[in-house]
Amino acid sequence: VLFESSLKGLEAWRRVVDNRVHEILQKNNIEIYKESQLTSLHINELGIKNIFLATGSKWRKDGIGRSRRGPIIGIESVEVFTPEEIIQEEQNIKDSIIVYDDEQGYLAGVLADHLSEKGVDVIFITPASVVSPWTESTLEQKRVQKSLISSGVKIVCNNLIEKIENQIAYLECVFTGASTQISCQSIVMVTERIPNTSLYEQLINQKPNKKTQPAAINIQLIGDAEAPGLIADAVFAGHLAAQNFETAETDIQKALFMREMPSLK
């Protein structure tokens, strides 16, 4: 949330954090430990039976996304940034940069607009037929694409990056297979996120130790650590986990199918 709310036009999203921090500070049964990276050893020492892991996710840098399930050949020959990394380095970008969107959500379009406003020469490439097609669901797609065009961002749709060689990106049309070339010194990959599950895997794979572990332990991944999605999805996942906490499995299953039954009586 902190990262995305720092981008152009998304400042209001900061309220997601502000609201929850305010709510937590009102409660005296919640303890907060900031800047504390937990390991499986720390968790075992705490002796807590119920553990919810919201360890988030990280962006891929190999080009795997919706349109291809293998890495882009030669991607290691150029400088590759994740969305978070490019914002940290935005003041140091001197040459033109490619924003490659194969996630096809909203973030790549926002990033391209943000970087363009900072004076960066941006080329937006996507296998989709329009910029940020997911935003059609929120009636924002035309506004997003109009903003990029007005900002001077070069937009290349219907093309995926097949390979990169000698700082040249070889594009392939998703319809005809026709190949085009474009200069590529550096690239921002907005393609797919990988859940951060290393701590979860350590906990579920460790051998039981009666001295350091409680008798029964419930470990659950939530949010982006379970399935990367929108901020709203992460908020919902946390709320759902709290609702289902210590609830019988049969009741959880019943709740999945609950609906209003209108009656004319």
GROMACS .gro file of N, CA and C in nm, residues 38-184:
model
  441
   38LEU      N    1   1.076  -1.208   1.150
   38LEU     CA    2   1.065  -1.334   1.222
   38LEU      C    3   1.125  -1.449   1.143
   39THR      N    4   1.187  -1.542   1.214
   39THR     CA    5   1.230  -1.668   1.157
   39THR      C    6   1.150  -1.779   1.223
   40SER      N    7   1.163  -1.900   1.172
   40SER     CA    8   1.093  -2.013   1.233
   40SER      C    9   1.139  -2.034   1.377
   41LEU      N   10   1.266  -2.005   1.404
   41LEU     CA   11   1.319  -2.020   1.540
   41LEU      C   12   1.249  -1.924   1.636
   42HIS      N   13   1.232  -1.800   1.593
   42HIS     CA   14   1.163  -1.701   1.677
   42HIS      C   15   1.019  -1.743   1.705
   43ILE      N   16   0.952  -1.791   1.602
   43ILE     CA   17   0.812  -1.832   1.618
   43ILE      C   18   0.801  -1.950   1.713
   44ASN      N   19   0.893  -2.045   1.700
   44ASN     CA   20   0.892  -2.160   1.791
   44ASN      C   21   0.913  -2.116   1.936
   45GLU      N   22   1.001  -2.019   1.955
   45GLU     CA   23   1.029  -1.971   2.091
   45GLU      C   24   0.907  -1.902   2.153
   46LEU      N   25   0.827  -1.838   2.069
   46LEU     CA   26   0.707  -1.771   2.120
   46LEU      C   27   0.602  -1.870   2.168
   47GLY      N   28   0.604  -1.991   2.111
   47GLY     CA   29   0.511  -2.095   2.154
   47GLY      C   30   0.366  -2.066   2.119
   48ILE      N   31   0.344  -1.997   2.008
   48ILE     CA   32   0.208  -1.962   1.967
   48ILE      C   33   0.149  -2.073   1.881
   49LYS      N   34   0.024  -2.109   1.907
   49LYS     CA   35  -0.038  -2.220   1.835
   49LYS      C   36  -0.100  -2.177   1.702
   50ASN      N   37  -0.148  -2.055   1.695
   50ASN     CA   38  -0.216  -2.009   1.574
   50ASN      C   39  -0.135  -1.899   1.507
   51ILE      N   40  -0.097  -1.925   1.382
   51ILE     CA   41  -0.008  -1.834   1.311
   51ILE      C   42  -0.067  -1.800   1.174
   52PHE      N   43  -0.086  -1.671   1.149
   52PHE     CA   44  -0.128  -1.624   1.017
   52PHE      C   45  -0.009  -1.552   0.954
   53LEU      N   46   0.031  -1.597   0.837
   53LEU     CA   47   0.148  -1.540   0.769
   53LEU      C   48   0.104  -1.456   0.650
   54ALA      N   49   0.121  -1.325   0.662
   54ALA     CA   50   0.092  -1.234   0.551
   54ALA      C   51   0.225  -1.178   0.503
   55THR      N   52   0.306  -1.265   0.444
   55THR     CA   53   0.443  -1.229   0.407
   55THR      C   54   0.455  -1.171   0.267
   56GLY      N   55   0.342  -1.150   0.200
   56GLY     CA   56   0.343  -1.079   0.073
   56GLY      C   57   0.399  -1.158  -0.044
   57SER      N   58   0.437  -1.085  -0.147
   57SER     CA   59   0.488  -1.146  -0.270
   57SER      C   60   0.591  -1.053  -0.332
   58LYS      N   61   0.660  -1.103  -0.434
   58LYS     CA   62   0.760  -1.022  -0.504
   58LYS      C   63   0.741  -1.037  -0.655
   59TRP      N   64   0.776  -0.932  -0.727
   59TRP     CA   65   0.761  -0.934  -0.872
   59TRP      C   66   0.871  -1.015  -0.939
   60ARG      N   67   0.833  -1.089  -1.040
   60ARG     CA   68   0.930  -1.163  -1.120
   60ARG      C   69   1.011  -1.066  -1.205
   61LYS      N   70   1.132  -1.109  -1.242
   61LYS     CA   71   1.218  -1.027  -1.328
   61LYS      C   72   1.259  -1.103  -1.453
   62ASP      N   73   1.200  -1.221  -1.475
   62ASP     CA   74   1.241  -1.305  -1.588
   62ASP      C   75   1.147  -1.296  -1.708
   63GLY      N   76   1.036  -1.223  -1.696
   63GLY     CA   77   0.944  -1.207  -1.808
   63GLY      C   78   0.828  -1.303  -1.812
   64ILE      N   79   0.824  -1.400  -1.721
   64ILE     CA   80   0.712  -1.493  -1.717
   64ILE      C   81   0.586  -1.419  -1.673
   65GLY      N   82   0.478  -1.436  -1.749
   65GLY     CA   83   0.353  -1.368  -1.718
   65GLY      C   84   0.236  -1.437  -1.786
   66ARG      N   85   0.135  -1.359  -1.821
   66ARG     CA   86   0.015  -1.416  -1.883
   66ARG      C   87   0.044  -1.481  -2.018
   67SER      N   88   0.129  -1.417  -2.097
   67SER     CA   89   0.145  -1.458  -2.236
   67SER      C   90   0.257  -1.558  -2.261
   68ARG      N   91   0.343  -1.578  -2.163
   68ARG     CA   92   0.450  -1.675  -2.181
   68ARG      C   93   0.482  -1.738  -2.047
   69ARG      N   94   0.512  -1.868  -2.051
   69ARG     CA   95   0.543  -1.942  -1.928
   69ARG      C   96   0.689  -1.983  -1.921
   70GLY      N   97   0.771  -1.916  -2.000
   70GLY     CA   98   0.915  -1.937  -1.993
   70GLY      C   99   0.986  -1.803  -1.991
   71PRO      N  100   1.107  -1.795  -1.936
   71PRO     CA  101   1.180  -1.668  -1.927
   71PRO      C  102   1.209  -1.609  -2.065
   72ILE      N  103   1.220  -1.478  -2.072
   72ILE     CA  104   1.259  -1.410  -2.195
   72ILE      C  105   1.408  -1.436  -2.219
   73ILE      N  106   1.440  -1.483  -2.336
   73ILE     CA  107   1.579  -1.512  -2.371
   73ILE      C  108   1.660  -1.382  -2.371
   74GLY      N  109   1.772  -1.383  -2.302
   74GLY     CA  110   1.861  -1.267  -2.301
   74GLY      C  111   1.821  -1.156  -2.206
   75ILE      N  112   1.723  -1.180  -2.120
   75ILE     CA  113   1.677  -1.075  -2.029
   75ILE      C  114   1.788  -1.029  -1.935
   76GLU      N  115   1.881  -1.120  -1.907
   76GLU     CA  116   1.989  -1.085  -1.814
   76GLU      C  117   2.091  -0.990  -1.876
   77SER      N  118   2.081  -0.964  -2.006
   77SER     CA  119   2.179  -0.878  -2.073
   77SER      C  120   2.149  -0.729  -2.058
   78VAL      N  121   2.031  -0.696  -2.003
   78VAL     CA  122   1.996  -0.556  -1.980
   78VAL      C  123   1.960  -0.537  -1.833
   79GLU      N  124   1.949  -0.412  -1.793
   79GLU     CA  125   1.913  -0.382  -1.654
   79GLU      C  126   1.762  -0.401  -1.637
   80VAL      N  127   1.725  -0.486  -1.543
   80VAL     CA  128   1.584  -0.518  -1.520
   80VAL      C  129   1.542  -0.466  -1.384
   81PHE      N  130   1.428  -0.397  -1.380
   81PHE     CA  131   1.375  -0.342  -1.256
   81PHE      C  132   1.239  -0.404  -1.224
   82THR      N  133   1.212  -0.420  -1.097
   82THR     CA  134   1.075  -0.448  -1.053
   82THR      C  135   1.006  -0.313  -1.035
   83PRO      N  136   0.873  -0.309  -1.020
   83PRO     CA  137   0.805  -0.181  -0.997
   83PRO      C  138   0.861  -0.104  -0.878
   84GLU      N  139   0.889  -0.174  -0.768
   84GLU     CA  140   0.942  -0.106  -0.649
   84GLU      C  141   1.082  -0.050  -0.676
   85GLU      N  142   1.163  -0.126  -0.747
   85GLU     CA  143   1.301  -0.084  -0.773
   85GLU      C  144   1.307   0.039  -0.862
   86ILE      N  145   1.220   0.047  -0.962
   86ILE     CA  146   1.227   0.160  -1.055
   86ILE      C  147   1.189   0.291  -0.986
   87ILE      N  148   1.098   0.285  -0.888
   87ILE     CA  149   1.060   0.406  -0.816
   87ILE      C  150   1.176   0.453  -0.727
   88GLN      N  151   1.250   0.359  -0.672
   88GLN     CA  152   1.366   0.395  -0.591
   88GLN      C  153   1.476   0.459  -0.675
   89GLU      N  154   1.481   0.420  -0.804
   89GLU     CA  155   1.588   0.467  -0.893
   89GLU      C  156   1.540   0.572  -0.993
   90GLU      N  157   1.418   0.620  -0.979
   90GLU     CA  158   1.360   0.707  -1.083
   90GLU      C  159   1.443   0.833  -1.109
   91GLN      N  160   1.510   0.884  -1.008
   91GLN     CA  161   1.591   1.005  -1.026
   91GLN      C  162   1.719   0.978  -1.105
   92ASN      N  163   1.758   0.851  -1.114
   92ASN     CA  164   1.883   0.816  -1.181
   92ASN      C  165   1.864   0.766  -1.323
   93ILE      N  166   1.739   0.758  -1.370
   93ILE     CA  167   1.713   0.708  -1.505
   93ILE      C  168   1.736   0.820  -1.607
   94LYS      N  169   1.834   0.800  -1.694
   94LYS     CA  170   1.868   0.902  -1.794
   94LYS      C  171   1.820   0.861  -1.934
   95ASP      N  172   1.831   0.732  -1.967
   95ASP     CA  173   1.792   0.684  -2.099
   95ASP      C  174   1.646   0.642  -2.100
   96SER      N  175   1.595   0.615  -2.219
   96SER     CA  176   1.457   0.567  -2.230
   96SER      C  177   1.445   0.429  -2.164
   97ILE      N  178   1.327   0.398  -2.117
   97ILE     CA  179   1.305   0.272  -2.047
   97ILE      C  180   1.176   0.207  -2.096
   98ILE      N  181   1.178   0.076  -2.104
   98ILE     CA  182   1.059   0.000  -2.144
   98ILE      C  183   0.982  -0.042  -2.019
   99VAL      N  184   0.852  -0.018  -2.019
   99VAL     CA  185   0.763  -0.076  -1.918
   99VAL      C  186   0.689  -0.189  -1.988
  100TYR      N  187   0.717  -0.312  -1.947
  100TYR     CA  188   0.656  -0.428  -2.012
  100TYR      C  189   0.544  -0.483  -1.924
  101ASP      N  190   0.423  -0.475  -1.975
  101ASP     CA  191   0.305  -0.514  -1.898
  101ASP      C  192   0.246  -0.644  -1.951
  102ASP      N  193   0.276  -0.752  -1.881
  102ASP     CA  194   0.210  -0.879  -1.914
  102ASP      C  195   0.129  -0.929  -1.795
  103GLU      N  196   0.108  -0.840  -1.698
  103GLU     CA  197   0.012  -0.868  -1.592
  103GLU      C  198  -0.125  -0.820  -1.637
  104GLN      N  199  -0.125  -0.706  -1.710
  104GLN     CA  200  -0.244  -0.649  -1.772
  104GLN      C  201  -0.346  -0.601  -1.668
  105GLY      N  202  -0.294  -0.558  -1.553
  105GLY     CA  203  -0.380  -0.499  -1.451
  105GLY      C  204  -0.377  -0.348  -1.462
  106TYR      N  205  -0.359  -0.281  -1.349
  106TYR     CA  206  -0.356  -0.134  -1.349
  106TYR      C  207  -0.216  -0.077  -1.325
  107LEU      N  208  -0.127  -0.155  -1.261
  107LEU     CA  209  -0.003  -0.099  -1.209
  107LEU      C  210   0.092  -0.051  -1.318
  108ALA      N  211   0.105  -0.126  -1.427
  108ALA     CA  212   0.200  -0.087  -1.532
  108ALA      C  213   0.164   0.047  -1.593
  109GLY      N  214   0.034   0.069  -1.616
  109GLY     CA  215  -0.010   0.198  -1.670
  109GLY      C  216   0.019   0.312  -1.575
  110VAL      N  217  -0.004   0.290  -1.446
  110VAL     CA  218   0.025   0.393  -1.345
  110VAL      C  219   0.174   0.422  -1.341
  111LEU      N  220   0.256   0.317  -1.345
  111LEU     CA  221   0.402   0.334  -1.342
  111LEU      C  222   0.451   0.415  -1.462
  112ALA      N  223   0.401   0.381  -1.581
  112ALA     CA  224   0.442   0.451  -1.702
  112ALA      C  225   0.406   0.599  -1.693
  113ASP      N  226   0.286   0.628  -1.644
  113ASP     CA  227   0.241   0.767  -1.630
  113ASP      C  228   0.326   0.841  -1.526
  114HIS      N  229   0.354   0.774  -1.417
  114HIS     CA  230   0.435   0.833  -1.309
  114HIS      C  231   0.576   0.866  -1.357
  115LEU      N  232   0.639   0.770  -1.425
  115LEU     CA  233   0.776   0.790  -1.473
  115LEU      C  234   0.782   0.900  -1.579
  116SER      N  235   0.681   0.903  -1.665
  116SER     CA  236   0.677   1.005  -1.770
  116SER      C  237   0.668   1.144  -1.709
  117GLU      N  238   0.589   1.157  -1.604
  117GLU     CA  239   0.576   1.287  -1.536
  117GLU      C  240   0.708   1.330  -1.472
  118LYS      N  241   0.791   1.231  -1.435
  118LYS     CA  242   0.922   1.261  -1.376
  118LYS      C  243   1.028   1.292  -1.482
  119GLY      N  244   0.986   1.293  -1.609
  119GLY     CA  245   1.079   1.327  -1.716
  119GLY      C  246   1.148   1.210  -1.782
  120VAL      N  247   1.106   1.088  -1.750
  120VAL     CA  248   1.166   0.969  -1.809
  120VAL      C  249   1.099   0.940  -1.943
  121ASP      N  250   1.178   0.905  -2.044
  121ASP     CA  251   1.126   0.866  -2.175
  121ASP      C  252   1.080   0.721  -2.167
  122VAL      N  253   0.949   0.699  -2.176
  122VAL     CA  254   0.891   0.567  -2.150
  122VAL      C  255   0.833   0.505  -2.277
  123ILE      N  256   0.863   0.377  -2.296
  123ILE     CA  257   0.801   0.297  -2.402
  123ILE      C  258   0.719   0.188  -2.333
  124PHE      N  259   0.590   0.185  -2.361
  124PHE     CA  260   0.499   0.090  -2.297
  124PHE      C  261   0.468  -0.023  -2.394
  125ILE      N  262   0.505  -0.145  -2.357
  125ILE     CA  263   0.482  -0.262  -2.444
  125ILE      C  264   0.393  -0.361  -2.371
  126THR      N  265   0.293  -0.414  -2.440
  126THR     CA  266   0.204  -0.513  -2.380
  126THR      C  267   0.147  -0.607  -2.485
  127PRO      N  268   0.129  -0.734  -2.452
  127PRO     CA  269   0.062  -0.827  -2.544
  127PRO      C  270  -0.087  -0.800  -2.555
  128ALA      N  271  -0.142  -0.721  -2.463
  128ALA     CA  272  -0.285  -0.689  -2.466
  128ALA      C  273  -0.315  -0.593  -2.581
  129SER      N  274  -0.443  -0.581  -2.615
  129SER     CA  275  -0.482  -0.494  -2.727
  129SER      C  276  -0.497  -0.348  -2.685
  130VAL      N  277  -0.503  -0.323  -2.553
  130VAL     CA  278  -0.510  -0.187  -2.500
  130VAL      C  279  -0.421  -0.179  -2.376
  131VAL      N  280  -0.399  -0.059  -2.328
  131VAL     CA  281  -0.323  -0.039  -2.204
  131VAL      C  282  -0.410  -0.078  -2.084
  132SER      N  283  -0.352  -0.154  -1.993
  132SER     CA  284  -0.419  -0.188  -1.867
  132SER      C  285  -0.563  -0.234  -1.886
  133PRO      N  286  -0.587  -0.344  -1.958
  133PRO     CA  287  -0.724  -0.386  -1.988
  133PRO      C  288  -0.810  -0.415  -1.865
  134TRP      N  289  -0.748  -0.450  -1.752
  134TRP     CA  290  -0.827  -0.476  -1.632
  134TRP      C  291  -0.908  -0.353  -1.591
  135THR      N  292  -0.855  -0.233  -1.621
  135THR     CA  293  -0.923  -0.110  -1.578
  135THR      C  294  -1.052  -0.085  -1.655
  136GLU      N  295  -1.080  -0.165  -1.757
  136GLU     CA  296  -1.212  -0.156  -1.820
  136GLU      C  297  -1.321  -0.193  -1.719
  137SER      N  298  -1.287  -0.278  -1.623
  137SER     CA  299  -1.383  -0.318  -1.520
  137SER      C  300  -1.419  -0.203  -1.427
  138THR      N  301  -1.330  -0.105  -1.416
  138THR     CA  302  -1.355   0.010  -1.329
  138THR      C  303  -1.385   0.137  -1.409
  139LEU      N  304  -1.407   0.119  -1.539
  139LEU     CA  305  -1.442   0.230  -1.630
  139LEU      C  306  -1.331   0.336  -1.637
  140GLU      N  307  -1.207   0.293  -1.619
  140GLU     CA  308  -1.095   0.386  -1.620
  140GLU      C  309  -1.000   0.367  -1.738
  141GLN      N  310  -1.024   0.265  -1.819
  141GLN     CA  311  -0.925   0.230  -1.921
  141GLN      C  312  -0.898   0.344  -2.019
  142LYS      N  313  -1.003   0.406  -2.069
  142LYS     CA  314  -0.984   0.514  -2.166
  142LYS      C  315  -0.907   0.631  -2.105
  143ARG      N  316  -0.936   0.661  -1.980
  143ARG     CA  317  -0.866   0.771  -1.913
  143ARG      C  318  -0.719   0.738  -1.894
  144VAL      N  319  -0.689   0.612  -1.859
  144VAL     CA  320  -0.550   0.569  -1.840
  144VAL      C  321  -0.473   0.581  -1.971
  145GLN      N  322  -0.529   0.528  -2.079
  145GLN     CA  323  -0.459   0.530  -2.207
  145GLN      C  324  -0.446   0.673  -2.261
  146LYS      N  325  -0.551   0.753  -2.241
  146LYS     CA  326  -0.545   0.893  -2.284
  146LYS      C  327  -0.434   0.967  -2.212
  147SER      N  328  -0.418   0.940  -2.082
  147SER     CA  329  -0.315   1.006  -2.004
  147SER      C  330  -0.175   0.971  -2.054
  148LEU      N  331  -0.155   0.843  -2.090
  148LEU     CA  332  -0.024   0.801  -2.142
  148LEU      C  333   0.005   0.867  -2.277
  149ILE      N  334  -0.096   0.870  -2.362
  149ILE     CA  335  -0.078   0.932  -2.494
  149ILE      C  336  -0.046   1.080  -2.478
  150SER      N  337  -0.120   1.147  -2.389
  150SER     CA  338  -0.099   1.290  -2.367
  150SER      C  339   0.039   1.318  -2.307
  151SER      N  340   0.092   1.221  -2.234
  151SER     CA  341   0.224   1.238  -2.171
  151SER      C  342   0.339   1.208  -2.265
  152GLY      N  343   0.307   1.160  -2.385
  152GLY     CA  344   0.411   1.129  -2.483
  152GLY      C  345   0.470   0.991  -2.470
  153VAL      N  346   0.404   0.903  -2.395
  153VAL     CA  347   0.450   0.765  -2.382
  153VAL      C  348   0.424   0.690  -2.513
  154LYS      N  349   0.527   0.625  -2.566
  154LYS     CA  350   0.509   0.544  -2.686
  154LYS      C  351   0.444   0.412  -2.647
  155ILE      N  352   0.332   0.379  -2.708
  155ILE     CA  353   0.255   0.260  -2.672
  155ILE      C  354   0.263   0.157  -2.784
  156VAL      N  355   0.303   0.036  -2.748
  156VAL     CA  356   0.310  -0.075  -2.844
  156VAL      C  357   0.224  -0.189  -2.789
  157CYS      N  358   0.106  -0.208  -2.847
  157CYS     CA  359   0.014  -0.313  -2.802
  157CYS      C  360   0.025  -0.436  -2.893
  158ASN      N  361  -0.035  -0.546  -2.848
  158ASN     CA  362  -0.042  -0.671  -2.925
  158ASN      C  363   0.095  -0.731  -2.955
  159ASN      N  364   0.194  -0.699  -2.872
  159ASN     CA  365   0.328  -0.753  -2.894
  159ASN      C  366   0.388  -0.803  -2.763
  160LEU      N  367   0.448  -0.921  -2.769
  160LEU     CA  368   0.524  -0.971  -2.655
  160LEU      C  369   0.672  -0.967  -2.688
  161ILE      N  370   0.753  -0.961  -2.583
  161ILE     CA  371   0.899  -0.960  -2.604
  161ILE      C  372   0.946  -1.105  -2.615
  162GLU      N  373   0.997  -1.140  -2.731
  162GLU     CA  374   1.043  -1.276  -2.756
  162GLU      C  375   1.184  -1.298  -2.702
  163LYS      N  376   1.271  -1.200  -2.726
  163LYS     CA  377   1.409  -1.212  -2.676
  163LYS      C  378   1.474  -1.074  -2.674
  164ILE      N  379   1.586  -1.064  -2.604
  164ILE     CA  380   1.665  -0.941  -2.601
  164ILE      C  381   1.809  -0.977  -2.635
  165GLU      N  382   1.864  -0.905  -2.732
  165GLU     CA  383   1.999  -0.936  -2.780
  165GLU      C  384   2.069  -0.807  -2.821
  166ASN      N  385   2.190  -0.784  -2.768
  166ASN     CA  386   2.267  -0.664  -2.801
  166ASN      C  387   2.186  -0.536  -2.777
  167GLN      N  388   2.115  -0.532  -2.665
  167GLN     CA  389   2.032  -0.418  -2.625
  167GLN      C  390   1.923  -0.387  -2.728
  168ILE      N  391   1.878  -0.491  -2.794
  168ILE     CA  392   1.764  -0.481  -2.886
  168ILE      C  393   1.658  -0.579  -2.840
  169ALA      N  394   1.535  -0.529  -2.818
  169ALA     CA  395   1.424  -0.616  -2.783
  169ALA      C  396   1.352  -0.659  -2.910
  170TYR      N  397   1.340  -0.790  -2.928
  170TYR     CA  398   1.272  -0.844  -3.045
  170TYR      C  399   1.127  -0.874  -3.006
  171LEU      N  400   1.035  -0.800  -3.068
  171LEU     CA  401   0.894  -0.814  -3.037
  171LEU      C  402   0.827  -0.906  -3.137
  172GLU      N  403   0.722  -0.974  -3.091
  172GLU     CA  404   0.646  -1.063  -3.178
  172GLU      C  405   0.498  -1.032  -3.164
  173CYS      N  406   0.433  -1.006  -3.275
  173CYS     CA  407   0.289  -0.979  -3.275
  173CYS      C  408   0.213  -1.103  -3.230
  174VAL      N  409   0.120  -1.086  -3.137
  174VAL     CA  410   0.047  -1.201  -3.083
  174VAL      C  411  -0.051  -1.258  -3.185
  175PHE      N  412  -0.081  -1.183  -3.291
  175PHE     CA  413  -0.175  -1.230  -3.392
  175PHE      C  414  -0.106  -1.288  -3.515
  176THR      N  415  -0.009  -1.216  -3.568
  176THR     CA  416   0.054  -1.258  -3.694
  176THR      C  417   0.191  -1.321  -3.676
  177GLY      N  418   0.252  -1.299  -3.561
  177GLY     CA  419   0.388  -1.348  -3.540
  177GLY      C  420   0.494  -1.260  -3.603
  178ALA      N  421   0.451  -1.147  -3.662
  178ALA     CA  422   0.546  -1.055  -3.725
  178ALA      C  423   0.643  -1.000  -3.621
  179SER      N  424   0.769  -0.988  -3.661
  179SER     CA  425   0.874  -0.945  -3.568
  179SER      C  426   0.913  -0.800  -3.592
  180THR      N  427   0.930  -0.725  -3.483
  180THR     CA  428   0.981  -0.589  -3.489
  180THR      C  429   1.090  -0.574  -3.383
  181GLN      N  430   1.170  -0.470  -3.397
  181GLN     CA  431   1.280  -0.449  -3.304
  181GLN      C  432   1.269  -0.311  -3.241
  182ILE      N  433   1.315  -0.303  -3.116
  182ILE     CA  434   1.313  -0.175  -3.046
  182ILE      C  435   1.432  -0.170  -2.950
  183SER      N  436   1.494  -0.055  -2.940
  183SER     CA  437   1.611  -0.040  -2.852
  183SER      C  438   1.572  -0.063  -2.707
  184CYS      N  439   1.659  -0.132  -2.633
  184CYS     CA  440   1.627  -0.167  -2.494
  184CYS      C  441   1.754  -0.165  -2.409
   0.00000   0.00000   0.00000
